[in-house]
Tab-separated table of C-alpha atoms in Angstrom:
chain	number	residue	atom	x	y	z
A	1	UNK	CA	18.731	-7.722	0.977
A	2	UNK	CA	16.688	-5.930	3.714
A	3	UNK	CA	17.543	-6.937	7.287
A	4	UNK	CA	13.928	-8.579	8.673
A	5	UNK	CA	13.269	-7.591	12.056
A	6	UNK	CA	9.680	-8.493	12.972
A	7	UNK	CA	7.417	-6.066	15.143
A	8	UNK	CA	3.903	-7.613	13.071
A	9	UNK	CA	1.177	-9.574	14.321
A	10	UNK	CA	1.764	-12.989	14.171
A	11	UNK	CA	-1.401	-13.476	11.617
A	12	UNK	CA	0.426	-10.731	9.352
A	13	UNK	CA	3.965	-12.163	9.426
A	14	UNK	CA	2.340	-15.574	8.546
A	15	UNK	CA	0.605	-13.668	5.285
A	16	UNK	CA	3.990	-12.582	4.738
A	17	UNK	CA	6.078	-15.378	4.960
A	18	UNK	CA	3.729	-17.593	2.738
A	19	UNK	CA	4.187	-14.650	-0.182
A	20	UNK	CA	6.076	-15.698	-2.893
A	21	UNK	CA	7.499	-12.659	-4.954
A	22	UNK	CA	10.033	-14.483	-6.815
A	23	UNK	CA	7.350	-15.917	-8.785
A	24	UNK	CA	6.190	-12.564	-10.454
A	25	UNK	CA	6.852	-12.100	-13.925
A	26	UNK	CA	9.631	-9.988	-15.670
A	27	UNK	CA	7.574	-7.976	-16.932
A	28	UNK	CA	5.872	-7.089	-13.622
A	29	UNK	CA	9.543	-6.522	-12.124
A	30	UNK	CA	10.390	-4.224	-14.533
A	31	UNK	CA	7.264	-2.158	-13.530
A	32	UNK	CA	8.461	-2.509	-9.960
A	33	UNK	CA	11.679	-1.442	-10.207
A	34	UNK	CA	11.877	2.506	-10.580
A	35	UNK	CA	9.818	1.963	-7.194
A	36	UNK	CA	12.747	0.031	-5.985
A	37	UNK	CA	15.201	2.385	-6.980
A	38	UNK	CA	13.937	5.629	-5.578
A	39	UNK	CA	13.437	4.188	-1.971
A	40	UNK	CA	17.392	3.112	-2.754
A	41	UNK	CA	18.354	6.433	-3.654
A	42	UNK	CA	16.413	7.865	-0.426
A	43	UNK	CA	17.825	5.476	1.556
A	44	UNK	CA	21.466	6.004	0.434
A	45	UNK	CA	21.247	9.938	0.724
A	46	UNK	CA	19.567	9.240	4.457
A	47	UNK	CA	16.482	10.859	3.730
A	48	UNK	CA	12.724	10.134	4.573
A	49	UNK	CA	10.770	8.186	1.817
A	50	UNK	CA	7.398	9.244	1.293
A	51	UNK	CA	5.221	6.627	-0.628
A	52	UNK	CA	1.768	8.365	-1.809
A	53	UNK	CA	-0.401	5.538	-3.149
A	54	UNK	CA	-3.370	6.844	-5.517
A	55	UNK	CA	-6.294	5.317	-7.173
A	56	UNK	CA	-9.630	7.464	-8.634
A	57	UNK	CA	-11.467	6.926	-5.486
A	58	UNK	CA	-9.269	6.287	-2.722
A	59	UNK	CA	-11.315	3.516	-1.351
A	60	UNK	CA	-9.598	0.268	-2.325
A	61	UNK	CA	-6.582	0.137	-3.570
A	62	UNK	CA	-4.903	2.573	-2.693
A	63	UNK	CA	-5.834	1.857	0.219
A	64	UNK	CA	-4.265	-1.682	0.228
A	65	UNK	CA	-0.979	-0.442	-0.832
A	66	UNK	CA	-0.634	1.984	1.599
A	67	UNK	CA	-1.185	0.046	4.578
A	68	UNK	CA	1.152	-3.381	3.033
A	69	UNK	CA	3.845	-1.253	2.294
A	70	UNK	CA	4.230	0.147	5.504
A	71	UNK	CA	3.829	-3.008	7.112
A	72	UNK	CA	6.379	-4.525	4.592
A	73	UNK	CA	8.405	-1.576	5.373
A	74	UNK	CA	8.835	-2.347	9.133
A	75	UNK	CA	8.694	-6.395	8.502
A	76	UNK	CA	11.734	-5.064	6.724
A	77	UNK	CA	13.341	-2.929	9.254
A	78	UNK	CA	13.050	-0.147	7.311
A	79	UNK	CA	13.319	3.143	8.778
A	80	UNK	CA	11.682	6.664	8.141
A	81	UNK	CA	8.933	5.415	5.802
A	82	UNK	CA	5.806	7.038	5.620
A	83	UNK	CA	3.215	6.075	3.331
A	84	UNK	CA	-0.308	8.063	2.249
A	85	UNK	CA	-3.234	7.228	-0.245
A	86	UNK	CA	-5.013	9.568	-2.211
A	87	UNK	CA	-7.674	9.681	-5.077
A	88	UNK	CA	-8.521	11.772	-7.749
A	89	UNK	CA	-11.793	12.468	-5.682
A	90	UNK	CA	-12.777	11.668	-1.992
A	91	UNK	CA	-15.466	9.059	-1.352
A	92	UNK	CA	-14.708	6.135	1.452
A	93	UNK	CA	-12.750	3.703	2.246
A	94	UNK	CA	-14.676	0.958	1.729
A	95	UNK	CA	-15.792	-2.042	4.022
A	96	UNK	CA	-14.538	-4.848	2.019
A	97	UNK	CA	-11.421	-3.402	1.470
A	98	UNK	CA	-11.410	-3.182	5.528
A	99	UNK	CA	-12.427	-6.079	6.080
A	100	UNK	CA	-10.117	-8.551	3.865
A	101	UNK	CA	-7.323	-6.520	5.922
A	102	UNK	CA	-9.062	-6.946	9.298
A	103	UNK	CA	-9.303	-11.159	7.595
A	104	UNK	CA	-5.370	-11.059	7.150
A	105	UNK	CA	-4.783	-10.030	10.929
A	106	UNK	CA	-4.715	-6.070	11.051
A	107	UNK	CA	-6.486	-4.408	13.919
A	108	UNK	CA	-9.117	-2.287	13.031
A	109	UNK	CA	-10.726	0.434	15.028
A	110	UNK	CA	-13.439	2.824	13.471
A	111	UNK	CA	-12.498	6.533	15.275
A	112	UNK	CA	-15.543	8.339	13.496
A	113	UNK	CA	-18.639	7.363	11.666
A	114	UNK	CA	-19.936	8.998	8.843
A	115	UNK	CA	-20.036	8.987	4.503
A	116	UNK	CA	-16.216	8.901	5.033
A	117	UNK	CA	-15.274	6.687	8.227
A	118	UNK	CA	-11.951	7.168	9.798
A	119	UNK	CA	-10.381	3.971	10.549
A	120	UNK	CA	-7.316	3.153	12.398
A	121	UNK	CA	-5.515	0.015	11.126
A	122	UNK	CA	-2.438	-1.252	12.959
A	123	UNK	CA	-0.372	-4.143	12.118
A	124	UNK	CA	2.015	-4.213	15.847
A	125	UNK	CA	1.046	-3.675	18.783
A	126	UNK	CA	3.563	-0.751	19.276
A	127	UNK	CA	3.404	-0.254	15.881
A	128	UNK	CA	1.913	3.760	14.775
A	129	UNK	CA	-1.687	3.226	13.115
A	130	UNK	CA	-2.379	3.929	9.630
A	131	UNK	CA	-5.092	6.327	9.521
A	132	UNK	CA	-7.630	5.347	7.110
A	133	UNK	CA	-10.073	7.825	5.069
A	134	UNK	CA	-10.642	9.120	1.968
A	135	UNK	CA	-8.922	11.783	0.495
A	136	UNK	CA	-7.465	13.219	-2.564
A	137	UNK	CA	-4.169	12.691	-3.421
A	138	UNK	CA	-3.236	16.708	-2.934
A	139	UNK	CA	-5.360	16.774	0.357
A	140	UNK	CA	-3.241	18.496	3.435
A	141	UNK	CA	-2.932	15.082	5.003
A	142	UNK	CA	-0.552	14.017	2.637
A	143	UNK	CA	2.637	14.796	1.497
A	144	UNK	CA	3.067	17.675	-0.981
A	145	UNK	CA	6.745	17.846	-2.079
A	146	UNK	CA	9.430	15.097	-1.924
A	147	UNK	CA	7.121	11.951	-2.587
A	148	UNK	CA	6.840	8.931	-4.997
A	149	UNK	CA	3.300	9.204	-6.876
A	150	UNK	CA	2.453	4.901	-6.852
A	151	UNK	CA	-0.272	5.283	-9.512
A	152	UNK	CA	-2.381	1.840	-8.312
A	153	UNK	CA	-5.453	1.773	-10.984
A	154	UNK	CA	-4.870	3.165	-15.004
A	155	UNK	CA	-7.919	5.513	-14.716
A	156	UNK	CA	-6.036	7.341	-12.168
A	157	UNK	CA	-2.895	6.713	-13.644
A	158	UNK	CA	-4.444	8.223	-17.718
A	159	UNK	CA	-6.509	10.725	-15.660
A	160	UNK	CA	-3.592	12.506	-14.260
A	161	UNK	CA	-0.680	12.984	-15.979
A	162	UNK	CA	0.992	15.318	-13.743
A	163	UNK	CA	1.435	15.084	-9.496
A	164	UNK	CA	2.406	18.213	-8.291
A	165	UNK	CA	5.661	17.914	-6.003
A	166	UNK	CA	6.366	14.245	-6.896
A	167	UNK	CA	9.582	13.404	-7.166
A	168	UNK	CA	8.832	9.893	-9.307
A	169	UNK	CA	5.332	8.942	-10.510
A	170	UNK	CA	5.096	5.454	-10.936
A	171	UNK	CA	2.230	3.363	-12.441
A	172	UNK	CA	2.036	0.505	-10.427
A	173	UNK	CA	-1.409	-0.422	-11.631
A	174	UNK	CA	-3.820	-3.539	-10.544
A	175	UNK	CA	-7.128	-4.558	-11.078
A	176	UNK	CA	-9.980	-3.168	-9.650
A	177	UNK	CA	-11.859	-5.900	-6.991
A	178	UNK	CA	-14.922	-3.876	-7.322
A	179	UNK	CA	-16.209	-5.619	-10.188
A	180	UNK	CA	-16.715	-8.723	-7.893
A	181	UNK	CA	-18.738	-6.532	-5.863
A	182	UNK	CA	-22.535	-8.176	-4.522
A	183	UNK	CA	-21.145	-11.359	-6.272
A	184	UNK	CA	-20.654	-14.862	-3.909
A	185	UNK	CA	-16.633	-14.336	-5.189
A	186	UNK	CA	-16.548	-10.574	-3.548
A	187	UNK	CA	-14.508	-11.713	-0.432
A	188	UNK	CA	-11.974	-14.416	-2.072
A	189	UNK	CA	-11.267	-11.275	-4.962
A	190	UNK	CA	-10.475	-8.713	-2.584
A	191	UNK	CA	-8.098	-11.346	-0.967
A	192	UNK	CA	-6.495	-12.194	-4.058
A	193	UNK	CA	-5.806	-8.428	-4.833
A	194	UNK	CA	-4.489	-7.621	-1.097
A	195	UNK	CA	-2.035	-10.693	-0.919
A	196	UNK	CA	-1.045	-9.066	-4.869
A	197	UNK	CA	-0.402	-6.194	-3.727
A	198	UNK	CA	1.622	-7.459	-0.457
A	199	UNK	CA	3.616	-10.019	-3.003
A	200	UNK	CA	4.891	-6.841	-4.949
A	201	UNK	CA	5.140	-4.648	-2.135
A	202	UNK	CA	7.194	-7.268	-0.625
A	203	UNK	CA	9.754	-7.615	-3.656
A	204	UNK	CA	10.240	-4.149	-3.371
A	205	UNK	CA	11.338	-3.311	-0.254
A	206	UNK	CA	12.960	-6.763	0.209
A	207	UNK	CA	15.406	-5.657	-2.257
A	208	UNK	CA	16.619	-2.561	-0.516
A	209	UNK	CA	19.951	-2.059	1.249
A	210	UNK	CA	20.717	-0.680	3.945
């Protein structure tokens, strides 16, 4: 099991530690695990692991994967991970999604305003910010050879059959808050799908060796 070495905010480590990832179903492990093995393989030939997260919109989440798994990944101790999100078309990362991360302890700064804010979101104090915005998944910010392709939403997963210059395309697929949107359940929904996403994130890389 992963060595944990904590650099998080203490509000994040307490999300973490009240996860409970041996509770998820076989069948969801059995989803996970490809994930699991190609961050193994990286790790055991020394190499970097690049984790692009992608969704049809890039505004939710994808958005929540990317920044729990690199937070999992240094909870973890896990070196030379670098994680992106990407859609299959650019809109904004939106504020819910921002703020149920902001609600689980994540410092949030807004760098530029805009149809598509720029957000930086950091989970240490000396940890490096995840920068926030929307993109597509090919967009020059991201990775384009040498990456895992986590396919987070089945449109985006049916809509794209083929990632260019992924190693591994895996669909990792969960469902979509935004139909809680404008409701009184909005904020408890995109909780449940954040802490969901951590849980799985967390089995994951707690199962690496290194």
């Amino acid at each position: 099991m992963a060595e944990i070495l904590s650099n998080i905010f203490p509000e994040i480590e307490r999300h973490i530690k009240s996860l409970d990832p041996e509770a998820l179903s076989e069948e969801r492990r059995t989803v996970l695990h490809p994930l699991v093995g190609y961050i193994q393989s990286r790790v055991n030939e020394k190499q970097e692991i690049r984790l692009n997260f992608i969704c049809t919109h890039n505004s939710r989440r994808s958005h929540l994967s990317q920044v729990w798994a690199q937070t999992l990944a240094a909870y973890f101790n896990l070196k030379n991970v670098f994680c992106y999100s990407g859609g299959t078309e650019a809109t904004a990362l939106f504020p819910m999604a921002a703020e149920t991360l902001k609600n689980s302890g994540f410092q949030i700064q807004t760098l530029s305003q805009g149809n598509n804010p720029v957000y930086s979101i950091k989970f240490g104090a000396n940890a490096h910010p995840v920068i926030g915005f929307s993109k597509t998944f090919d967009d020059p910010f991201n990775p384009q050879s040498g990456f895992a392709a986590v396919m987070t939403c089945s449109q985006a997963d049916e809509g794209c059959p083929f990632i260019a210059g992924a190693d591994l395309r895996v669909p990792m697929t969960f469902e979509d808050p935004k139909v809680f949107d404008n409701t009184p359940q909005q904020a408890q929904k995109y909780r449940e799908r954040s802490l969901q996403i951590a849980t799985e994130l967390h089995y994951v890389f707690n199962r690496i060796n290194f």
